[in-house]
Short mmCIF file of C-alpha atoms in Angstrom, two decimals:
data_model
loop_
_atom_site.label_atom_id
_atom_site.label_comp_id
_atom_site.label_asym_id
_atom_site.label_seq_id
_atom_site.Cartn_x
_atom_site.Cartn_y
_atom_site.Cartn_z
CA UNK S 18 60.80 -4.38 19.82
CA UNK S 19 61.71 -4.17 16.19
CA UNK S 20 60.38 -7.56 15.16
CA UNK S 21 57.13 -6.92 16.93
CA UNK S 22 56.79 -3.48 15.39
CA UNK S 23 57.65 -4.91 12.02
CA UNK S 24 55.17 -7.70 12.29
CA UNK S 25 52.39 -5.92 14.09
CA UNK S 26 53.06 -2.33 13.08
CA UNK S 27 51.37 -0.15 15.73
CA UNK S 28 49.33 -2.90 17.25
CA UNK S 29 50.33 -4.42 20.55
CA UNK S 30 47.62 -6.97 20.37
CA UNK S 31 47.50 -10.30 18.67
CA UNK S 32 43.77 -9.83 18.18
CA UNK S 33 43.98 -7.41 15.24
CA UNK S 34 43.51 -10.06 12.61
CA UNK S 35 43.26 -8.25 9.31
CA UNK S 36 45.18 -5.05 9.91
CA UNK S 37 48.63 -6.19 10.89
CA UNK S 38 51.42 -7.74 8.96
CA UNK S 39 51.22 -10.99 10.86
CA UNK S 40 47.82 -11.53 9.32
CA UNK S 41 49.51 -11.07 5.95
CA UNK S 42 52.03 -13.72 6.90
CA UNK S 43 49.26 -16.00 8.02
CA UNK S 44 47.31 -15.35 4.84
CA UNK S 45 50.12 -16.62 2.67
CA UNK S 46 51.05 -19.44 5.00
CA UNK S 47 47.41 -20.49 4.99
CA UNK S 48 47.62 -21.03 1.24
CA UNK S 49 45.72 -17.99 0.06
CA UNK S 50 43.82 -19.09 -3.03
CA UNK S 51 44.95 -16.09 -5.07
CA UNK S 52 48.58 -16.45 -4.13
CA UNK S 53 48.52 -19.97 -5.62
CA UNK S 54 51.70 -20.72 -3.74
CA UNK S 55 52.05 -22.80 -0.68
CA UNK S 56 54.38 -21.15 1.76
CA UNK S 57 54.48 -22.91 5.09
CA UNK S 58 56.28 -21.96 8.27
CA UNK S 59 57.66 -25.00 10.04
CA UNK S 60 57.26 -23.84 13.64
CA UNK S 61 60.97 -23.24 14.14
CA UNK S 62 62.79 -19.95 14.39
CA UNK S 63 66.02 -18.58 15.74
CA UNK S 64 67.28 -15.29 17.05
CA UNK S 65 70.82 -14.42 16.01
CA UNK S 66 72.96 -12.40 18.41
CA UNK S 67 76.55 -11.29 18.23
CA UNK S 68 78.54 -12.11 21.33
CA UNK S 69 80.24 -9.47 23.41
CA UNK S 70 81.89 -9.46 26.85
CA UNK S 71 78.50 -9.08 28.54
CA UNK S 72 77.81 -11.72 31.26
CA UNK S 73 74.64 -12.78 29.38
CA UNK S 74 76.85 -14.53 26.85
CA UNK S 75 79.25 -16.19 29.30
CA UNK S 76 76.87 -19.09 29.82
CA UNK S 77 74.07 -18.59 27.35
CA UNK S 78 72.06 -21.60 28.60
CA UNK S 79 72.04 -20.34 32.19
CA UNK S 80 71.11 -16.89 30.91
CA UNK S 81 68.17 -18.35 29.04
CA UNK S 82 67.00 -20.23 32.13
CA UNK S 83 67.12 -16.93 34.00
CA UNK S 84 65.25 -15.30 31.13
CA UNK S 85 62.47 -17.90 31.30
CA UNK S 86 62.21 -17.39 35.04
CA UNK S 87 62.07 -13.61 34.71
CA UNK S 88 59.48 -13.64 31.96
CA UNK S 89 57.37 -16.25 33.78
CA UNK S 90 56.58 -19.50 32.09
CA UNK S 91 53.07 -18.55 30.88
CA UNK S 92 54.64 -15.84 28.74
CA UNK S 93 57.18 -18.13 27.21
CA UNK S 94 55.38 -20.96 25.52
CA UNK S 95 58.32 -21.90 23.40
CA UNK S 96 61.13 -24.29 24.28
CA UNK S 97 64.34 -22.26 24.10
CA UNK S 98 67.83 -23.52 23.38
CA UNK S 99 71.02 -21.52 23.20
CA UNK S 100 73.73 -22.37 20.74
CA UNK S 101 77.09 -20.73 20.27
CA UNK S 102 78.88 -20.29 17.01
CA UNK S 103 82.59 -19.48 16.89
CA UNK S 104 83.12 -18.31 13.34
CA UNK S 105 81.48 -14.94 13.65
CA UNK S 106 81.39 -14.73 17.46
CA UNK S 107 77.65 -15.08 17.37
CA UNK S 108 75.06 -17.23 19.09
CA UNK S 109 71.62 -18.50 18.24
CA UNK S 110 68.55 -18.81 20.46
CA UNK S 111 66.22 -21.42 19.05
CA UNK S 112 62.41 -21.30 19.31
CA UNK S 113 60.11 -24.17 18.55
CA UNK S 114 56.35 -23.84 18.47
CA UNK S 115 53.84 -25.16 15.99
CA UNK S 116 51.73 -22.07 16.59
CA UNK S 117 53.46 -19.45 14.48
CA UNK S 118 51.52 -16.61 16.05
CA UNK S 119 52.69 -17.58 19.53
CA UNK S 120 56.20 -18.15 18.32
CA UNK S 121 56.40 -14.62 16.94
CA UNK S 122 55.07 -13.25 20.25
CA UNK S 123 57.70 -15.26 22.14
CA UNK S 124 60.53 -14.02 19.96
CA UNK S 125 59.32 -10.53 20.67
CA UNK S 126 59.25 -11.13 24.45
CA UNK S 127 62.78 -12.51 24.41
CA UNK S 128 63.96 -9.67 22.17
CA UNK S 129 62.49 -7.11 24.56
CA UNK S 130 64.13 -8.81 27.53
CA UNK S 131 67.52 -8.81 25.80
CA UNK S 132 67.09 -5.19 24.76
CA UNK S 133 66.31 -4.27 28.38
CA UNK S 134 69.67 -5.75 29.34
CA UNK S 135 71.24 -3.12 27.10
CA UNK S 136 71.96 -5.66 24.38
CA UNK S 137 69.59 -4.34 21.72
CA UNK S 138 72.43 -3.77 19.27
CA UNK S 139 73.62 -7.35 19.73
CA UNK S 140 70.54 -8.72 18.01
CA UNK S 141 71.17 -9.20 14.31
CA UNK S 142 68.14 -11.00 12.96
CA UNK S 143 65.23 -13.33 13.57
CA UNK S 144 65.12 -16.27 11.19
CA UNK S 145 62.06 -18.41 10.48
CA UNK S 146 62.21 -21.72 8.68
CA UNK S 147 59.66 -22.38 5.97
CA UNK S 148 58.92 -24.30 2.80
CA UNK S 149 57.56 -23.27 -0.54
CA UNK S 150 56.53 -25.88 -3.06
CA UNK S 151 58.24 -28.41 -0.79
CA UNK S 152 61.56 -26.57 -0.94
CA UNK S 153 63.13 -25.21 2.23
CA UNK S 154 63.92 -21.58 2.72
CA UNK S 155 64.55 -19.12 5.53
CA UNK S 156 62.64 -15.99 6.13
CA UNK S 157 64.99 -13.45 7.70
CA UNK S 158 63.94 -10.35 9.62
CA UNK S 159 66.91 -7.99 9.71
CA UNK S 160 66.76 -6.21 13.06
CA UNK S 161 68.86 -3.31 11.78
CA UNK S 162 66.36 -2.39 9.11
CA UNK S 163 63.16 -4.07 10.35
CA UNK S 164 62.73 -5.62 6.93
CA UNK S 165 62.41 -9.17 5.70
CA UNK S 166 64.14 -11.14 2.99
CA UNK S 167 64.24 -14.76 1.86
CA UNK S 168 67.24 -17.07 1.90
CA UNK S 169 67.07 -20.34 0.01
CA UNK S 170 70.30 -22.24 0.63
CA UNK S 171 71.52 -25.04 -1.62
CA UNK S 172 74.40 -27.43 -1.12
CA UNK S 173 77.99 -26.13 -0.95
CA UNK S 174 77.08 -22.66 0.27
CA UNK S 175 75.14 -21.96 -2.93
CA UNK S 176 71.79 -20.19 -2.97
CA UNK S 177 68.69 -20.52 -5.11
CA UNK S 178 68.42 -16.84 -6.05
CA UNK S 179 65.53 -17.47 -8.43
CA UNK S 180 63.46 -19.04 -5.68
CA UNK S 181 64.41 -16.16 -3.40
CA UNK S 182 63.16 -13.66 -5.98
CA UNK S 183 59.91 -15.61 -6.24
CA UNK S 184 59.44 -15.63 -2.47
CA UNK S 185 60.42 -11.95 -2.33
CA UNK S 186 57.64 -11.09 -4.80
CA UNK S 187 55.19 -13.08 -2.74
CA UNK S 188 56.24 -11.43 0.51
CA UNK S 189 55.97 -7.92 -0.83
CA UNK S 190 52.62 -8.64 -2.46
CA UNK S 191 51.20 -9.32 0.99
CA UNK S 192 52.48 -6.02 2.38
CA UNK S 193 55.48 -7.36 4.26
CA UNK S 194 58.36 -4.83 4.19
CA UNK S 195 61.00 -6.36 1.94
CA UNK S 196 64.71 -5.65 2.21
CA UNK S 197 66.18 -4.35 -1.10
CA UNK S 198 67.72 -7.33 -2.88
CA UNK S 199 71.21 -5.77 -2.63
CA UNK S 200 70.93 -6.41 1.12
CA UNK S 201 69.87 -10.05 0.94
CA UNK S 202 72.96 -11.22 2.78
CA UNK S 203 73.58 -14.87 3.31
CA UNK S 204 73.72 -16.65 6.65
CA UNK S 205 75.68 -19.85 7.04
CA UNK S 206 75.27 -22.59 9.65
CA UNK S 207 71.72 -21.65 10.59
CA UNK S 208 70.95 -24.25 13.28
CA UNK S 209 67.29 -24.82 12.36
CA UNK Y 14 49.91 16.88 -20.32
CA UNK Y 15 52.70 15.28 -22.38
CA UNK Y 16 50.47 15.50 -25.47
CA UNK Y 17 49.78 19.19 -24.83
CA UNK Y 18 53.48 19.91 -24.44
CA UNK Y 19 54.20 18.02 -27.66
CA UNK Y 20 51.59 20.15 -29.44
CA UNK Y 21 53.29 23.28 -28.10
CA UNK Y 22 56.65 22.00 -29.33
CA UNK Y 23 55.11 21.44 -32.80
CA UNK Y 24 53.72 24.98 -32.82
CA UNK Y 25 57.08 26.42 -31.71
CA UNK Y 26 58.87 24.54 -34.48
CA UNK Y 27 56.31 25.68 -37.01
CA UNK Y 28 56.79 29.28 -35.84
CA UNK Y 29 60.57 29.02 -36.10
CA UNK Y 30 60.28 27.71 -39.64
CA UNK Y 31 58.04 30.64 -40.59
CA UNK Y 32 60.47 33.12 -39.00
CA UNK Y 33 63.39 31.61 -40.86
CA UNK Y 34 61.60 31.91 -44.18
CA UNK Y 35 61.63 28.15 -44.80
CA UNK Y 36 58.51 26.46 -46.07
CA UNK Y 37 57.14 24.50 -43.07
CA UNK Y 38 54.94 22.33 -45.31
CA UNK Y 39 57.99 21.26 -47.34
CA UNK Y 40 59.97 20.41 -44.19
CA UNK Y 41 57.12 18.48 -42.64
CA UNK Y 42 56.43 16.58 -45.87
CA UNK Y 43 60.05 15.40 -45.81
CA UNK Y 44 59.66 14.45 -42.12
CA UNK Y 45 56.41 12.60 -42.79
CA UNK Y 46 58.11 10.75 -45.65
CA UNK Y 47 60.87 9.60 -43.32
CA UNK Y 48 58.38 8.56 -40.64
CA UNK Y 49 56.21 6.69 -43.16
CA UNK Y 50 59.25 4.78 -44.35
CA UNK Y 51 60.05 3.90 -40.74
CA UNK Y 52 56.41 2.99 -40.05
CA UNK Y 53 55.99 0.62 -42.97
CA UNK Y 54 59.45 -0.88 -42.83
CA UNK Y 55 59.89 -1.08 -39.04
CA UNK Y 56 59.39 -4.85 -38.75
CA UNK Y 57 61.78 -5.65 -41.59
CA UNK Y 58 64.36 -3.09 -40.45
CA UNK Y 59 64.35 -4.29 -36.85
CA UNK Y 60 64.60 -7.96 -37.86
CA UNK Y 61 67.51 -7.14 -40.13
CA UNK Y 62 69.41 -5.00 -37.63
CA UNK Y 63 68.92 -7.37 -34.70
CA UNK Y 64 69.58 -10.52 -36.71
CA UNK Y 65 66.33 -12.08 -35.46
CA UNK Y 66 65.21 -15.14 -37.42
CA UNK Y 67 61.57 -16.11 -37.87
CA UNK Y 68 60.81 -19.51 -36.38
CA UNK Y 69 58.02 -21.88 -37.38
CA UNK Y 70 55.52 -23.60 -35.13
CA UNK Y 71 57.37 -26.88 -35.72
CA UNK Y 72 60.69 -25.36 -34.61
CA UNK Y 73 59.34 -23.61 -31.50
CA UNK Y 74 55.96 -25.15 -30.63
CA UNK Y 75 55.89 -23.90 -27.02
CA UNK Y 76 56.71 -20.31 -27.95
CA UNK Y 77 54.15 -20.30 -30.78
CA UNK Y 78 51.50 -21.83 -28.54
CA UNK Y 79 52.18 -19.20 -25.87
CA UNK Y 80 51.96 -16.31 -28.36
CA UNK Y 81 48.79 -17.76 -29.89
CA UNK Y 82 47.06 -18.35 -26.56
CA UNK Y 83 47.91 -14.93 -25.13
CA UNK Y 84 46.92 -13.20 -28.39
CA UNK Y 85 43.50 -14.84 -28.12
CA UNK Y 86 43.16 -13.69 -24.51
CA UNK Y 87 44.24 -10.19 -25.54
CA UNK Y 88 41.74 -10.14 -28.40
CA UNK Y 89 44.30 -9.56 -31.16
CA UNK Y 90 45.31 -11.73 -34.12
CA UNK Y 91 48.40 -13.84 -33.62
CA UNK Y 92 51.43 -11.81 -34.81
CA UNK Y 93 52.51 -12.73 -38.31
CA UNK Y 94 56.11 -13.46 -37.28
CA UNK Y 95 57.54 -15.08 -34.17
CA UNK Y 96 61.31 -14.69 -34.16
CA UNK Y 97 64.36 -15.59 -32.09
CA UNK Y 98 67.59 -13.62 -31.75
CA UNK Y 99 70.73 -15.56 -30.99
CA UNK Y 100 71.77 -13.41 -28.04
CA UNK Y 101 72.81 -14.30 -24.50
CA UNK Y 102 71.25 -11.20 -22.92
CA UNK Y 103 67.61 -11.86 -22.02
CA UNK Y 104 65.40 -9.50 -23.98
CA UNK Y 105 62.37 -9.24 -26.24
CA UNK Y 106 60.63 -6.79 -28.53
CA UNK Y 107 57.49 -6.33 -30.58
CA UNK Y 108 57.28 -4.36 -33.77
CA UNK Y 109 55.05 -3.90 -36.80
CA UNK Y 110 52.63 -1.22 -37.88
CA UNK Y 111 49.47 -3.13 -36.91
CA UNK Y 112 48.48 -6.32 -35.07
CA UNK Y 113 48.20 -8.08 -38.44
CA UNK Y 114 51.73 -7.11 -39.44
CA UNK Y 115 53.30 -7.58 -36.03
CA UNK Y 116 56.44 -9.42 -35.05
CA UNK Y 117 57.32 -10.72 -31.62
CA UNK Y 118 60.97 -11.59 -31.05
CA UNK Y 119 62.78 -13.02 -28.05
CA UNK Y 120 66.44 -13.74 -27.43
CA UNK Y 121 67.84 -17.20 -26.78
CA UNK Y 122 69.01 -15.82 -23.41
CA UNK Y 123 65.42 -15.03 -22.50
CA UNK Y 124 64.27 -18.55 -23.37
CA UNK Y 125 67.00 -20.15 -21.29
CA UNK Y 126 66.87 -17.85 -18.23
CA UNK Y 127 63.14 -17.44 -17.64
CA UNK Y 128 60.71 -20.07 -16.47
CA UNK Y 129 57.45 -20.58 -18.36
CA UNK Y 130 55.46 -18.18 -16.18
CA UNK Y 131 58.03 -15.42 -16.54
CA UNK Y 132 58.27 -15.98 -20.30
CA UNK Y 133 54.49 -15.65 -20.48
CA UNK Y 134 54.80 -12.37 -18.57
CA UNK Y 135 57.26 -10.97 -21.12
CA UNK Y 136 55.29 -12.22 -24.14
CA UNK Y 137 52.12 -10.73 -22.62
CA UNK Y 138 53.92 -7.38 -22.26
CA UNK Y 139 55.07 -7.45 -25.90
CA UNK Y 140 51.60 -8.43 -27.15
CA UNK Y 141 50.18 -5.53 -25.11
CA UNK Y 142 52.46 -3.18 -27.08
CA UNK Y 143 50.93 -4.61 -30.26
CA UNK Y 144 47.39 -4.34 -28.90
CA UNK Y 145 47.97 -0.73 -27.82
CA UNK Y 146 49.47 0.05 -31.26
CA UNK Y 147 52.54 1.47 -29.59
CA UNK Y 148 54.68 1.24 -32.72
CA UNK Y 149 52.22 3.49 -34.52
CA UNK Y 150 51.81 5.90 -31.59
CA UNK Y 151 55.54 6.22 -30.96
CA UNK Y 152 56.46 6.47 -34.63
CA UNK Y 153 54.03 9.33 -35.24
CA UNK Y 154 54.81 11.00 -31.93
CA UNK Y 155 58.47 11.05 -32.89
CA UNK Y 156 57.73 12.99 -36.11
CA UNK Y 157 58.74 16.21 -34.38
CA UNK Y 158 62.07 14.69 -33.33
CA UNK Y 159 62.67 13.53 -36.90
CA UNK Y 160 61.83 16.97 -38.31
CA UNK Y 161 63.81 18.88 -35.66
CA UNK Y 162 66.77 16.53 -36.15
CA UNK Y 163 66.61 16.99 -39.91
CA UNK Y 164 66.51 20.78 -39.48
CA UNK Y 165 69.39 20.73 -37.02
CA UNK Y 166 71.56 18.94 -39.54
CA UNK Y 167 70.45 21.17 -42.38
CA UNK Y 168 71.14 24.37 -40.41
CA UNK Y 169 74.47 23.01 -39.24
CA UNK Y 170 75.64 22.42 -42.82
CA UNK Y 171 74.20 25.76 -43.93
CA UNK Y 172 76.21 27.52 -41.22
CA UNK Y 173 79.37 25.74 -42.38
CA UNK Y 174 78.89 26.80 -46.00
CA UNK Y 175 77.73 30.35 -45.31
CA UNK Y 176 74.10 29.62 -46.07
CA UNK Y 177 72.84 31.75 -43.20
CA UNK Y 178 72.13 34.57 -45.62
CA UNK Y 179 75.38 36.55 -45.60
CA UNK Y 180 75.94 36.44 -49.35
CA UNK Y 181 72.53 36.88 -50.82
CA UNK Y 182 71.22 39.47 -48.38
CA UNK Y 183 74.18 41.80 -48.64
CA UNK Y 184 72.56 44.78 -46.89
CA UNK Y 185 71.04 42.76 -44.09
CA UNK Y 186 73.62 39.99 -43.82
CA UNK Y 187 74.34 40.40 -40.10
CA UNK Y 188 70.69 40.56 -39.15
CA UNK Y 189 69.78 37.53 -41.21
CA UNK Y 190 72.65 35.58 -39.73
CA UNK Y 191 71.58 36.49 -36.17
CA UNK Y 192 68.03 35.43 -36.93
CA UNK Y 193 69.18 32.10 -38.33
CA UNK Y 194 71.29 31.56 -35.24
CA UNK Y 195 68.17 32.14 -33.11
CA UNK Y 196 66.29 29.64 -35.27
CA UNK Y 197 69.15 27.15 -35.00
CA UNK Y 198 69.29 27.42 -31.21
CA UNK Y 199 65.48 27.26 -31.06
CA UNK Y 200 65.46 24.07 -33.13
CA UNK Y 201 68.12 22.49 -30.89
CA UNK Y 202 66.04 23.33 -27.79
CA UNK Y 203 62.88 21.94 -29.40
CA UNK Y 204 64.78 18.80 -30.41
CA UNK Y 205 65.89 18.07 -26.85
CA UNK Y 206 62.54 18.97 -25.28
CA UNK Y 207 60.78 16.73 -27.82
CA UNK Y 208 63.18 13.89 -27.00
CA UNK Y 209 62.29 14.26 -23.33
CA UNK Y 210 58.58 14.29 -24.10
CA UNK Y 211 58.84 11.24 -26.36
CA UNK Y 212 60.78 9.41 -23.65
CA UNK Y 213 58.08 10.33 -21.12
CA UNK Y 214 55.38 9.09 -23.50
CA UNK Y 215 57.35 5.88 -24.06
CA UNK Y 216 57.59 5.28 -20.32
CA UNK Y 217 53.81 5.70 -19.99
CA UNK Y 218 53.30 3.19 -22.79
CA UNK Y 219 55.66 0.74 -21.09
CA UNK Y 220 53.70 0.94 -17.84
CA UNK Y 221 50.45 0.51 -19.76
CA UNK Y 222 51.91 -2.55 -21.52
CA UNK Y 223 53.01 -3.98 -18.16
CA UNK Y 224 49.46 -3.66 -16.89
CA UNK Y 225 47.78 -4.97 -20.03
CA UNK Y 226 50.26 -7.84 -20.29
CA UNK Y 227 49.77 -8.77 -16.64
CA UNK Y 228 46.01 -8.89 -17.19
CA UNK Y 229 46.51 -11.14 -20.24
CA UNK Y 230 48.61 -13.64 -18.34
CA UNK Y 231 46.73 -13.36 -15.05
CA UNK Y 232 49.93 -12.99 -13.05
CA UNK Y 233 51.57 -9.59 -12.48
CA UNK Y 234 54.24 -11.22 -10.29
CA UNK Y 235 55.44 -13.37 -13.20
CA UNK Y 236 56.29 -10.26 -15.18
CA UNK Y 237 57.80 -8.64 -12.07
CA UNK Y 238 60.03 -11.65 -11.58
CA UNK Y 239 61.02 -11.63 -15.27
CA UNK Y 240 61.88 -7.93 -15.11
CA UNK Y 241 64.13 -8.55 -12.15
CA UNK Y 242 65.94 -11.31 -14.00
CA UNK Y 243 66.24 -9.32 -17.21
CA UNK Y 244 67.59 -6.28 -15.38
CA UNK Y 245 70.22 -8.41 -13.69
CA UNK Y 246 68.95 -7.82 -10.17
CA UNK Y 247 69.66 -11.43 -9.26
CA UNK Y 248 73.33 -10.75 -9.92
CA UNK Y 249 73.18 -8.02 -7.29
CA UNK Y 250 72.20 -10.36 -4.46
CA UNK Y 251 75.28 -10.41 -2.24
CA UNK Y 252 77.18 -13.56 -1.35
CA UNK Y 253 78.58 -12.21 1.92
CA UNK Y 254 77.33 -13.33 5.29
CA UNK Y 255 75.12 -10.89 7.16
CA UNK Y 256 77.39 -11.13 10.22
CA UNK Y 257 80.46 -10.44 8.15
CA UNK Y 258 78.94 -7.24 6.87
CA UNK Y 259 77.66 -6.24 10.28
CA UNK Y 260 81.08 -6.73 11.87
CA UNK Y 261 82.67 -4.69 9.13
CA UNK Y 262 80.10 -2.03 9.98
CA UNK Y 263 79.44 -1.61 6.31
CA UNK Y 264 75.78 -2.43 6.31
CA UNK Y 265 74.61 1.11 6.65
CA UNK Y 266 76.84 2.63 4.05
CA UNK Y 267 75.66 0.51 1.17
CA UNK Y 268 74.04 3.04 -1.10
CA UNK Y 269 70.68 2.31 -2.57
CA UNK Y 270 71.02 1.97 -6.32
CA UNK Y 271 70.29 5.40 -7.65
CA UNK Y 272 70.04 5.91 -11.35
CA UNK Y 273 71.46 8.96 -13.00
CA UNK Y 274 68.64 11.52 -12.97
CA UNK Y 275 69.27 12.80 -16.49
CA UNK Y 276 69.67 9.30 -17.88
CA UNK Y 277 66.38 8.30 -16.30
CA UNK Y 278 64.65 11.32 -17.86
CA UNK Y 279 65.86 10.29 -21.31
CA UNK Y 280 65.17 6.61 -20.76
CA UNK Y 281 62.48 5.02 -22.89
CA UNK Y 282 61.63 2.58 -20.09
CA UNK Y 283 60.63 3.37 -16.50
CA UNK Y 284 63.00 2.14 -13.76
CA UNK Y 285 62.63 -1.59 -13.11
CA UNK Y 286 61.97 -0.92 -9.43
CA UNK Y 287 58.98 1.25 -10.32
CA UNK Y 288 57.60 -1.32 -12.77
CA UNK Y 289 58.01 -4.16 -10.29
CA UNK Y 290 56.40 -2.11 -7.50
CA UNK Y 291 53.40 -1.31 -9.70
CA UNK Y 292 52.97 -4.93 -10.74
CA UNK Y 293 53.13 -6.08 -7.15
CA UNK Y 294 50.65 -3.38 -6.18
CA UNK Y 295 48.40 -4.74 -8.92
CA UNK Y 296 48.67 -8.22 -7.47
CA UNK Y 297 47.83 -6.85 -4.03
CA UNK Y 298 44.75 -4.98 -5.20
CA UNK Y 299 42.86 -8.06 -6.30
CA UNK Y 300 43.37 -6.89 -9.84
CA UNK Y 301 42.07 -10.25 -11.08
CA UNK Y 302 38.55 -9.05 -10.33
CA UNK Y 303 38.98 -6.67 -13.27
CA UNK Y 304 39.41 -9.54 -15.73
#
């Protein structure tokens, strides 16, 4: 799946520590001494889907239960919750796991499952919650482009663009593919 | 390569002057005079034209301290003048014929929009220009443009007033005129080629100053972040929701920002994207080990 490819490039294994992009993510989240920044992921992520007439979306919670059953519990180590949003006819699947590595693997498993249902184009983005210098931000993986960008929301639908630029520089310096800043679209009502 | 091409342009211009019967030494002496004036007066001229005002250590202690500290790291004397331009647009420049006679100026917009790290990045870049003696290099490199420009104007006025030889060389009037036309066209071509070469050289010097400045401050990403702010990239971050764009099916037709190719060839600065990418690459490559 796109997220997996984006994060792990050609590797299908979680063992390739230094060569994949996940290790880059982990390097900066583990407070790399040279980065001098403290990005932390908070063990929460969400997968954003746009809703269509497909039965999967009729009762998203039942669909997720089915998904967990199909993928077998050992594969899914993450509690999943479905959440619908009416404004944009979209829904969110929420992942919670303090182990970021496992959480990424779980998002990939769920993404693959959904893609196998023929709903690959319904997946918009995976969103991770993080902090930098004790300020919250989201780390968005755009499934259309397989690239990442930061989103630092403030009150009243405002955004901290300067912080986003700072995070963007940090992301790209670790080799993570960064979305061009003209495509750093906002996302409102993120449920994590 | 650029230097070699500049040398060829000089030789071509020299040849054209010989063909036209003009004294190349005389023309170049005039050009050198103009360049020397520019070289020695550059700091005063730039301060006057930009309206930058020198500020004392008491007025701007943080800025002075930053310039002083980075100058020490860079191994150059602190520039003689630190100045501020009352201008909303964030920008900065360095000028002066030598490190001792240098001026560093920043706009009020730069001071208000950048954080301390980013400001350091910009000051480091400007001090790198001073350290690399870019004013001297660029002033002397542009001698050919000054000379070719001077000749272009002279030949233009000569053509208007019949000075292309028609009167004095009665028997050979047509031939002389044709030859002068060739010289005129040749000078115009050399002028534009030289402009391109000077712009290329300037872009190299900018990239070198980025690198040197980043080494001075110890943080390439600070300069990268400042460049993004200065170039107005923050203003390009969209406000729309990702889903809104996706539903409108417009996501894939947003064109990447593409500069005009000719404009970028003539530009004295490399594209911001390229500068930012190089600085980030520097950060990635454990560049700090070089310090």
